[in-house]
Each structure stands twice: as C-alpha cells, then as structure tokens.
Coordinates of C-alpha atoms and ligand atoms in Angstrom, one line a residue:
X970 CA -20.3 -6.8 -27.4
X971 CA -20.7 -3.3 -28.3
X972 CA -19.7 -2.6 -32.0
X973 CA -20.9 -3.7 -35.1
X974 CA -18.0 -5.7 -36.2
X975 CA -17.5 -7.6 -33.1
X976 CA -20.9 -9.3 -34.3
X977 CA -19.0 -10.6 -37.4
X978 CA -16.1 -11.8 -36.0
X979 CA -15.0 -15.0 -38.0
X980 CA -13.3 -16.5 -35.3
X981 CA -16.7 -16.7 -33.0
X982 CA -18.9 -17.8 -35.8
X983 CA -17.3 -20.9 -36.4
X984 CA -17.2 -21.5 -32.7
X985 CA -20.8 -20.9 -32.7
X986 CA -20.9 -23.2 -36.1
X987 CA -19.1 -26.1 -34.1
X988 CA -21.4 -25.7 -31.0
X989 CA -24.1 -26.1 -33.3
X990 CA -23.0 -29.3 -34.6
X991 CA -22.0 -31.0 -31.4
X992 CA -25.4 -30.7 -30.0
X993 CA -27.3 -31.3 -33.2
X994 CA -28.3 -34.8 -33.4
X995 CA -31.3 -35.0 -35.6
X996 CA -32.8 -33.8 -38.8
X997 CA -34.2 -29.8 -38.1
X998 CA -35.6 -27.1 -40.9
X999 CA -35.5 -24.3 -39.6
X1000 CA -37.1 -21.1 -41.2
X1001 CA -36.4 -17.6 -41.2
X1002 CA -39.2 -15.4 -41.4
X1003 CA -37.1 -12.4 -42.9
X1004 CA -36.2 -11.8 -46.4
X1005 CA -32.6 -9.7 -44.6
X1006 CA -32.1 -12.3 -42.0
X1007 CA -32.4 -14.8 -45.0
X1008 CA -30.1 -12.3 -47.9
X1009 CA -27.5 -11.9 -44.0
X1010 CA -27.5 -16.0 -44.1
X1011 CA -26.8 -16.3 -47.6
X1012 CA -24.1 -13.5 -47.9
X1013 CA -22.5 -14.9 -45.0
X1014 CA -22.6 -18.0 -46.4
X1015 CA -24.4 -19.6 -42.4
X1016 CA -26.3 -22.4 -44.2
X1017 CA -23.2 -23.8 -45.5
X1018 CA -21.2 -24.0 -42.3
X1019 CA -23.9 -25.6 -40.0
X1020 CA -24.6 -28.4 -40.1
X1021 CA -25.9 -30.3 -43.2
X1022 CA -28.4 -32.0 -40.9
X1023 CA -29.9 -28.4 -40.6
X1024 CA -32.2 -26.8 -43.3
X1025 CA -32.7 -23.0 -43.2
X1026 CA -35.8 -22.5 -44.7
X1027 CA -36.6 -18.9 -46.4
X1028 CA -39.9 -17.5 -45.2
X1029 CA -42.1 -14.6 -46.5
X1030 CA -40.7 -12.0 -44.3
X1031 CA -39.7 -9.7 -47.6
X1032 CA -42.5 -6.9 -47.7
X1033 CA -41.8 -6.3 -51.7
X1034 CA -42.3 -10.1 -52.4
X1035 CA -45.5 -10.4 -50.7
X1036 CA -47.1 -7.1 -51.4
X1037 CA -49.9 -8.6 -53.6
X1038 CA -50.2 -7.9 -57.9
X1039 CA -53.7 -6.2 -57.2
X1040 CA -52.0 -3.3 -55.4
X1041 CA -49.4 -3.0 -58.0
X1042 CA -51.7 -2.7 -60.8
X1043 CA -53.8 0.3 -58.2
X1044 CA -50.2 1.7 -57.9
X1045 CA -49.7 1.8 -61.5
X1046 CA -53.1 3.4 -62.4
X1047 CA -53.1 5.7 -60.6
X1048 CA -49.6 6.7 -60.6
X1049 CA -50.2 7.0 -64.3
X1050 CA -53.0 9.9 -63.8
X1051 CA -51.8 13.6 -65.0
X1052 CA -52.3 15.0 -61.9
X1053 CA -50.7 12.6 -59.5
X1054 CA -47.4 12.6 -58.0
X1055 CA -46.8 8.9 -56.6
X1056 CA -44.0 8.4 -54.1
X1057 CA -42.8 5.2 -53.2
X1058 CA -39.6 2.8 -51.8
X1059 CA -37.2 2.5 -54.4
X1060 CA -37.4 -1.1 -54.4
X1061 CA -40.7 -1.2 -55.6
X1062 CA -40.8 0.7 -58.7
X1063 CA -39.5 -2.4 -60.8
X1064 CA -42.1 -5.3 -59.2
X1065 CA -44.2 -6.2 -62.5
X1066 CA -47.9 -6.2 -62.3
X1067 CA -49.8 -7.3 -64.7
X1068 CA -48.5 -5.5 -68.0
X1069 CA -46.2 -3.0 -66.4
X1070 CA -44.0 -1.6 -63.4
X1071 CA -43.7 1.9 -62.2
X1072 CA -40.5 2.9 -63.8
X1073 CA -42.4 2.1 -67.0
X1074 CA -45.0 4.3 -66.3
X1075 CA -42.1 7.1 -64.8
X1076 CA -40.8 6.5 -68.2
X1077 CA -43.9 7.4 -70.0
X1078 CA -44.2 10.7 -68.3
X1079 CA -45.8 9.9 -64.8
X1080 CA -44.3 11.7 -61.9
X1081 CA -43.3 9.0 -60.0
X1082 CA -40.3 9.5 -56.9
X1083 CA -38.7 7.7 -54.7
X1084 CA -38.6 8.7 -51.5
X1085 CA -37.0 7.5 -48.2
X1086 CA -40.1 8.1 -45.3
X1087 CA -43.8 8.5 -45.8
X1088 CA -43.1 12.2 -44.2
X1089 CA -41.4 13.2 -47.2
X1090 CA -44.5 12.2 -49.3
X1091 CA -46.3 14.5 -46.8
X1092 CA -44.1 17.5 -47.0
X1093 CA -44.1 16.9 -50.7
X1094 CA -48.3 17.0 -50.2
X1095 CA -47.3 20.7 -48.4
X1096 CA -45.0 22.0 -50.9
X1097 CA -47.3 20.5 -54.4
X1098 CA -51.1 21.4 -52.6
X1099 CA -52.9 21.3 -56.5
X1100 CA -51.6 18.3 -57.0
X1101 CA -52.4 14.7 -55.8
X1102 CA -49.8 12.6 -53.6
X1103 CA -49.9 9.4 -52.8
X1104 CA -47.8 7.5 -50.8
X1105 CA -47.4 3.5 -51.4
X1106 CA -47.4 2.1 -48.1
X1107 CA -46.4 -1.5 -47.7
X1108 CA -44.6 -3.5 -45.4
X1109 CA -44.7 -5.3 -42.0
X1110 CA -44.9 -4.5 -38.8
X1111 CA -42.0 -2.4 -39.0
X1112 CA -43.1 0.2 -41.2
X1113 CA -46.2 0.7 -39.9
X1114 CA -45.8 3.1 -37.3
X1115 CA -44.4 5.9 -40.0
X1116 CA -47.2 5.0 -42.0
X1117 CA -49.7 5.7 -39.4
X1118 CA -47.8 8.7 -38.1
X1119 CA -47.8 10.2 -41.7
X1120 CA -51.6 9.7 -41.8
X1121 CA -52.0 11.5 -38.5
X1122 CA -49.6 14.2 -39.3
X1123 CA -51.5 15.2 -42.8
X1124 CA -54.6 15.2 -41.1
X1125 CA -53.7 17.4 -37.9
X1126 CA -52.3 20.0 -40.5
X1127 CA -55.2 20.0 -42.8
X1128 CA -53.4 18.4 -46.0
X1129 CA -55.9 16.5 -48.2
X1130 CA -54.4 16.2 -51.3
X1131 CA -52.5 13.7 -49.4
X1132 CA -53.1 9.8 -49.8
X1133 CA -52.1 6.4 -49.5
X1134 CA -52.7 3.1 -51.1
X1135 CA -52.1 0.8 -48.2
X1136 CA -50.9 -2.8 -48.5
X1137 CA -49.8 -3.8 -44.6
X1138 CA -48.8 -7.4 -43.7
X1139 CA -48.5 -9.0 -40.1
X1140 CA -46.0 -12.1 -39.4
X1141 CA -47.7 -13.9 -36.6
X1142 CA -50.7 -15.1 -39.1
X1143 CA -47.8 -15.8 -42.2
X1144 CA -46.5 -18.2 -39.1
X1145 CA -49.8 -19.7 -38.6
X1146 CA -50.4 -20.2 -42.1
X1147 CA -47.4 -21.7 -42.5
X1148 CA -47.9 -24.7 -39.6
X1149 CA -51.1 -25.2 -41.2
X1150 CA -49.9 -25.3 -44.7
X1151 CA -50.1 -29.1 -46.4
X1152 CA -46.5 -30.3 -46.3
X1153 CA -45.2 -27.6 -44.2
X1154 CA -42.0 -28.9 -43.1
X1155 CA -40.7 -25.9 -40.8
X1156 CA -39.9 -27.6 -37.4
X1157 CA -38.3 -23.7 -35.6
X1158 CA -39.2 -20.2 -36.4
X1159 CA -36.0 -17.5 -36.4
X1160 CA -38.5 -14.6 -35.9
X1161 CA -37.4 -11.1 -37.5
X1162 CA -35.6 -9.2 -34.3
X1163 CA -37.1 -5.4 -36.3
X1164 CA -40.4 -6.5 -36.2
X1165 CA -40.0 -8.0 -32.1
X1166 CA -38.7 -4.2 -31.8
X1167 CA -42.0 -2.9 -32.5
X1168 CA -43.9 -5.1 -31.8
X1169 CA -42.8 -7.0 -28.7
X1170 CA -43.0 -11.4 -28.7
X1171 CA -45.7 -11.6 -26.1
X1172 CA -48.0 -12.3 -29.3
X1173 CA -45.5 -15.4 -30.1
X1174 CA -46.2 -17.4 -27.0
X1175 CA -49.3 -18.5 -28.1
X1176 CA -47.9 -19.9 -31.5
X1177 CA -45.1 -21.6 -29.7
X1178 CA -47.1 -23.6 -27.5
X1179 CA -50.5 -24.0 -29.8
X1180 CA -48.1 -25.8 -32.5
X1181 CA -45.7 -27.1 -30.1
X1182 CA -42.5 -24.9 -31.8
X1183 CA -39.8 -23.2 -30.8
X1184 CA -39.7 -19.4 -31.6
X1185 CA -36.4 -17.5 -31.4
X1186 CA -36.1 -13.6 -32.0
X1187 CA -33.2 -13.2 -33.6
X1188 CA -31.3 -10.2 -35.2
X1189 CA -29.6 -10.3 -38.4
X1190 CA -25.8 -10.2 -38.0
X1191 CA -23.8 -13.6 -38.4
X1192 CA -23.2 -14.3 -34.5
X1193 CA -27.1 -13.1 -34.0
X1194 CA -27.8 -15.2 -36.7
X1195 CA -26.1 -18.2 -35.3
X1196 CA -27.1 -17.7 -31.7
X1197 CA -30.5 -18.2 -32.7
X1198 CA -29.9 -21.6 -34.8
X1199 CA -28.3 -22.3 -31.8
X1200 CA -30.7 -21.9 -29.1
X1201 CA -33.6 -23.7 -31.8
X1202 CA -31.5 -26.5 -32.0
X1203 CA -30.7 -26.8 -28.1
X1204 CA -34.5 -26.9 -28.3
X1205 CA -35.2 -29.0 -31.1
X1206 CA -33.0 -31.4 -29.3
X1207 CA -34.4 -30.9 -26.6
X1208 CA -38.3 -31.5 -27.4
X1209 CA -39.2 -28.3 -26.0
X1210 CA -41.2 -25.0 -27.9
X1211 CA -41.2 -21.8 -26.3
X1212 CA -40.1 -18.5 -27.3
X1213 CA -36.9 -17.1 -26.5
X1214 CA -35.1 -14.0 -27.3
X1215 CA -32.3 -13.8 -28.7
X1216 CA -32.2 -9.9 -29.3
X1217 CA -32.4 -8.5 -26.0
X1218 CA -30.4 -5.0 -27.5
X1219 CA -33.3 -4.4 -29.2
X1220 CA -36.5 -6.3 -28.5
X1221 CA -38.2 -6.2 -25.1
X1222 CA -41.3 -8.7 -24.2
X1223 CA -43.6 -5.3 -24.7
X1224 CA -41.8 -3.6 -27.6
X1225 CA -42.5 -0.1 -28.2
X1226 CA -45.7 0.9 -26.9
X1227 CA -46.0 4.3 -28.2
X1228 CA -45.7 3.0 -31.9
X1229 CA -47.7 0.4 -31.2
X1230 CA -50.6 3.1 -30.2
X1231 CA -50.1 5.6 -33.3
X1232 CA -50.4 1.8 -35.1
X1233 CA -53.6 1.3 -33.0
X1234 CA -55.1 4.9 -33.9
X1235 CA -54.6 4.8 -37.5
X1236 CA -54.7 1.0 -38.2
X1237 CA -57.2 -1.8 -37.9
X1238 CA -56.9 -5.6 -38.6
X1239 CA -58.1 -7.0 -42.1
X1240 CA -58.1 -9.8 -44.5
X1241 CA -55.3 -9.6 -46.4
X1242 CA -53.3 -11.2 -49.9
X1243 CA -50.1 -12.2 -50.1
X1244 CA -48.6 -12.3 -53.5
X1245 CA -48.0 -16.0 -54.2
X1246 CA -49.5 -17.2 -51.1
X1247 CA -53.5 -16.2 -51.3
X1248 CA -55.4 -14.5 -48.6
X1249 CA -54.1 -15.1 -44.9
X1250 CA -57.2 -14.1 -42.2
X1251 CA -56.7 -11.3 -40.5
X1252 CA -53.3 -10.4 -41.5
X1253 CA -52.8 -7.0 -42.7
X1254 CA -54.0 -3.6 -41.5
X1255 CA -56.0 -1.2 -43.3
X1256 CA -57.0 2.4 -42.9
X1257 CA -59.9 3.0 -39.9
X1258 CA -62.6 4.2 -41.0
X1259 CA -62.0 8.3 -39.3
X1260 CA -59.2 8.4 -41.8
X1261 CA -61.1 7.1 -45.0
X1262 CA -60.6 10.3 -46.9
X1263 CA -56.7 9.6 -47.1
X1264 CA -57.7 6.4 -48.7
X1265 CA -56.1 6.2 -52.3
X1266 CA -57.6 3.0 -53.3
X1267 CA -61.2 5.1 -52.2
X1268 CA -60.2 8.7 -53.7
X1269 CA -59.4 7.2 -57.3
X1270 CA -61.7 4.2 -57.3
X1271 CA -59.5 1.8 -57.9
X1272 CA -61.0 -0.4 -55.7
X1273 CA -62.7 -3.0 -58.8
X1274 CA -59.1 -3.7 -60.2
X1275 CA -58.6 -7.4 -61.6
X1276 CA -55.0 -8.2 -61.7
X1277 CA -53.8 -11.5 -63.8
X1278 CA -50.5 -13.2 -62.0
X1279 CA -47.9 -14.5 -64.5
X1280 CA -47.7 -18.6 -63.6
X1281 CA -43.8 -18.7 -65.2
X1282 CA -42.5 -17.3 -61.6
X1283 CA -42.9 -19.7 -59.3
X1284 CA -42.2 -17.1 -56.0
X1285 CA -45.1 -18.9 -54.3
X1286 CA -43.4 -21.8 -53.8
X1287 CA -40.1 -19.7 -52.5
X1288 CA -42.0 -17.7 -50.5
X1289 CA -43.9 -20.9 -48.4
X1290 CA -40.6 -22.1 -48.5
X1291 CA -41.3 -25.3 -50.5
X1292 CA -38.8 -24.3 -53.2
X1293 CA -35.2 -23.0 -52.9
X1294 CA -34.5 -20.0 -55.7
X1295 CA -32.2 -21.7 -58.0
X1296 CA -34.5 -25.0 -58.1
X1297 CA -37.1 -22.6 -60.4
X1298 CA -36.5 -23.6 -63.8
X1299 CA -36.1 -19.6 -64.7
X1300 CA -33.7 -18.6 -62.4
X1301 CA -30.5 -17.1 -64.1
X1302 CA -32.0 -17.7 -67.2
X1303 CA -35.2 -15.6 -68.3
X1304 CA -35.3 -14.5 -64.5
X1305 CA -32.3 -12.5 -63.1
X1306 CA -32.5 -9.2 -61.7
X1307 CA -32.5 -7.0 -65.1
X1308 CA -35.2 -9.0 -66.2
X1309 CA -37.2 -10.2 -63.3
X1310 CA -40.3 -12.7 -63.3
X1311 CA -41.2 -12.4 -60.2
X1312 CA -41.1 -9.5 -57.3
X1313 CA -38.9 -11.9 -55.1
X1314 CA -35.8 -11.5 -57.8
X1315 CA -36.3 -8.0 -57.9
X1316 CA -36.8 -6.8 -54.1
X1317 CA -33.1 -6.5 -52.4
X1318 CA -34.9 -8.6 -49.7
X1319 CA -35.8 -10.6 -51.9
X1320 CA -34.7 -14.8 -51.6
X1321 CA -34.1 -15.4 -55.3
X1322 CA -31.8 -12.1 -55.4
X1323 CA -30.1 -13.4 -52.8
X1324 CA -29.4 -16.5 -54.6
X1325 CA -28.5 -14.7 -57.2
X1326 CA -26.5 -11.6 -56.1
X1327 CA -24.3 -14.1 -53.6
X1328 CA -24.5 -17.0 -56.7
X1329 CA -25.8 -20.0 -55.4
X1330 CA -26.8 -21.0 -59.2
X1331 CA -26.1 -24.7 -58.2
X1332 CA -28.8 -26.9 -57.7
X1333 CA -28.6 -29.4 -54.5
Ligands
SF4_2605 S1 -36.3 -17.1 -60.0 FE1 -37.7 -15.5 -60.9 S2 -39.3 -16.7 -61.8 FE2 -38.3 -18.1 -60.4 S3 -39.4 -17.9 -58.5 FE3 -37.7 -16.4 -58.4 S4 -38.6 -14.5 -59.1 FE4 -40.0 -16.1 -59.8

C-alpha cells in the first residue's frame, strides 16, 4: 500500500472488522493514547464496527487537553503585557484559564498570533528586536524537537528578546500512571505511531512486560487503526504483552536520533501537571539550565501564579479514560465547542470535540 486512500478503503476495513471479531473471544478495553488516533476512530466510526466485546478507551494523548491551567493563566499574563508579542498554535488561544483565554486578551488589545512553527516566532523575534516574543510551547514528544531547535537557533544568532513558556509532556509515564491508576481498566495500549517516529518504542518494552500488556504502535488511518486492534486482540487472546509495531512506514525501533539529540541538548526531564490528571513524575521536559535566559516563565516572573480549575468540566475523568464525553452532564448543553468548559471540547484533538463534531450525543 502506497497511497493515502488505499489506507481507507471500506472494503478492507470491514475485513479487518470481521477478523477482529472471529478471533475476539473475551471482554478487552483497549486505549488509545492519542487525542487524533481517538477523533480518526470516532470519525470513522471503528468503535462501532468491532466488536461490542471491545472497548476503545480514549487516553490523554491530546497536548491542548493536558497542557495544565497554571500555564494558561502564565500565557495569559504575560501575553497581556504592552510590550509582548505572544505567538502560539491556533488551537490554544480559546483553552479557558481561570478567568479568561487568549483571544480575550487578543481582543482587548494584546498582540497575540497564531503561528504554524516555533521558527516563525523566531523570525518574528528578528524582524520585532524592541519587542518581546514569546513562543507557547506545548506538546508531546512530537513537537519537541522544533521546540528545541528554535531555542538553539535564537541563541546561535544572538536573539534575546526571544522566549518561551514551556509546557512539554511525555507518554510513557501518562502509560504508567495510567496502570497504576485505582480502577484502571485499560487491558492494551494503541501507542501514538508520531510520537514512535520520534521517539523510537525501545522505551515501551519495559512497560509491556513490567505490567504484563500489550503495546501496539499504531498510525492513525482506519486500516492502521484496525491493524492495531487487531494485533492487541490476537494478543489479548492470546495472554501475551509485548510491543509490536504496527507502523513500520514510519517508526523504527530507534526513531530519529538526530531529533532526539537537539531534544537532549535543549531539554531535561521534570515533574510535570497534567490538566485534570495532577502531577505525573518525571513526565515533561523543561528548559536546561545553559538556556535559562530564554525562559518566559523566568524573564516575566511568572513563576508564583495560582491558577483555580473550574470543577463543572469533568475532562479529568475523559482524559484517564474513566468517562466517555457525552456521559458529562454538560456536554451539548453548557459545553459545546462555542462555549467550551473544558480544554478537551475545545482542542481539535480533543475527545469531547470528537464526540461532538462526529455527534455521538447518545448516551450508552
Ligand atoms: S463535555 Fe465539556 S465540561 Fe464535560 S468533560 Fe468535556 S470539556 Fe469538560
């Protein structure tokens, strides 16, 4: 298979569908750590035509969910100071903090943009040198390495009025938190193929075999999508937990070394929160220490910030996977997309905008 479409043929999916239900004998859950893998499964409507005997659970895997309500309110501060221009993802600029978003505080006169690649905030840094820009770095392993390399470049070409208010999170502690969550129910992991592609599986094999569960990399097309309920059930079924790939067009055992490195030379392992879940050990990245002075949180003192979370959204729950979207009392009601409770409704990776946007308002 070469093209695009070949991976959504319909004809194969529901071949792979009834393959999937001949071997599946038991009860499985099975959870997706992506927020696109789990919008892909929903638009393409995958959890309705396996089997009923097989849950897909929605993990944490959407970087705008989980970016936590402390580094909003930072975002919004200082985004709102006359001098600043604040570049960011579109998809962030309507997450609420604690009284406000960013397009509220674009609204009220701050220059806030939206850019497309951390390198644009720098050559914005280049073109604006009297004024302040900082860049709102967030995501998973996938974003990282522009992150880093953006750090890097500003500092080999001497810009310093550029910053950035970093918020990193890494998927193989969300997986451990998850197995030693109370209740956890996840019995397979579907991890997220453009994370693998940085970042390689070998790091998987140790969570595989220390909770005795079957990892599959997986990419986020229908047949990909299928191919690796597939091969978790063949396991499942099997009483077996090792990691397999199911990506091999994109994701090696190794990934890609030379991102990894300009991750390694920027980045170092922290503590961090995830919005709606609490702090996770050692999950996130911050700046090292040699590149402190493109700090944002350090350059405008943000760092004493006491954020309060709403507790109407209940995007904790979704994003631990103990709660489907439409079982929250305000979804479709006082929480859709134009007027979102919670950052999981508003980010387009988002499992409550999936059930919305692809209308699975009924409740099971
Ligand atoms: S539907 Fe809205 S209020 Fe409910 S969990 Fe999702 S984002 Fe939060």
């Amino acid at each position: 298979m070469k093209h695009l479409s070949e991976y959504r043929d319909g004809a194969k999916a529901l071949k792979l569908a009834a393959e999937i239900a001949r071997i599946c004998k038991g009860n499985w859950a099975i959870m997706e750590v992506c927020g696109g893998q789990t919008h892909s499964i929903i638009r393409n409507g995958i959890d309705q035509i396996v089997p009923q005997n097989i849950e897909m659970i929605h993990g944490p895997g959407c970087p705008v969910c989980v970016t936590p309500i402390s580094v909003i309110d930072k975002a919004l501060e200082i985004a709102a100071r006359r001098n600043v221009l604040f570049c960011s993802f579109g998809d962030m600029l309507r997450v609420p903090g604690t009284t406000s978003d960013l397009y509220r505080i674009k609204g009220g006169g701050g220059d806030v943009r939206i850019v497309y690649s951390p390198l644009d905030a720098v050559k914005l840094a280049r073109k604006h040198p009297t004024r302040e820009v900082v860049f709102l770095a967030i995501g998973f392993e996938t974003t990282a390495p522009a992150n880093a390399m953006a750090v890097k470049i500003a500092q080999q070409q001497d810009i310093h009025n550029f910053s950035v208010l970093v918020s990193h999170v890494l998927v193989p502690p969300a997986i451990e938190a998850i197995m030693n969550s109370p209740g956890n129910r996840v019995q397979a992991f579907l991890a997220a193929g453009h994370v693998c592609s940085v970042m390689g599986f070998h790091q998987y094999h140790r969570l595989a075999s220390q909770y005795s569960i079957p990892i599959v990399v997986t990419g986020f097309e229908p047949l990909d999508l299928l191919d690796g309920i597939r091969r978790a059930v063949v396991q499942l079924e099997a009483g077996q937990s090792h990691v397999e790939n199911a990506f091999p067009r994109v994701v090696t055992e190794a990934g890609n070394e030379v991102a990894q490195a300009t991750i390694d030379e920027v980045f170092e392992t922290t503590d961090r929160a995830w919005r709606g879940i609490g702090v996770i050990p050692q999950s996130g990245w911050r700046l090292k220490p040699k590149y402190a002075e493109f700090d944002a949180e350090r350059r405008f003192a943000v760092e004493d910030i006491a954020p309060e979370e709403s507790n109407a959204c209940r995007a904790g729950e979704v994003l631990r996977g103990a709660l489907k979207p439409h079982q929250c009392e305000a979804f479709g009601k006082q929480c859709t997309p134009r007027t979102p409770l919670g950052a999981t409704m508003v980010s387009s990776e988002g499992a409550c905008a999936a059930y919305y946007n692809y209308g699975r308002f009924v409740h099971p």
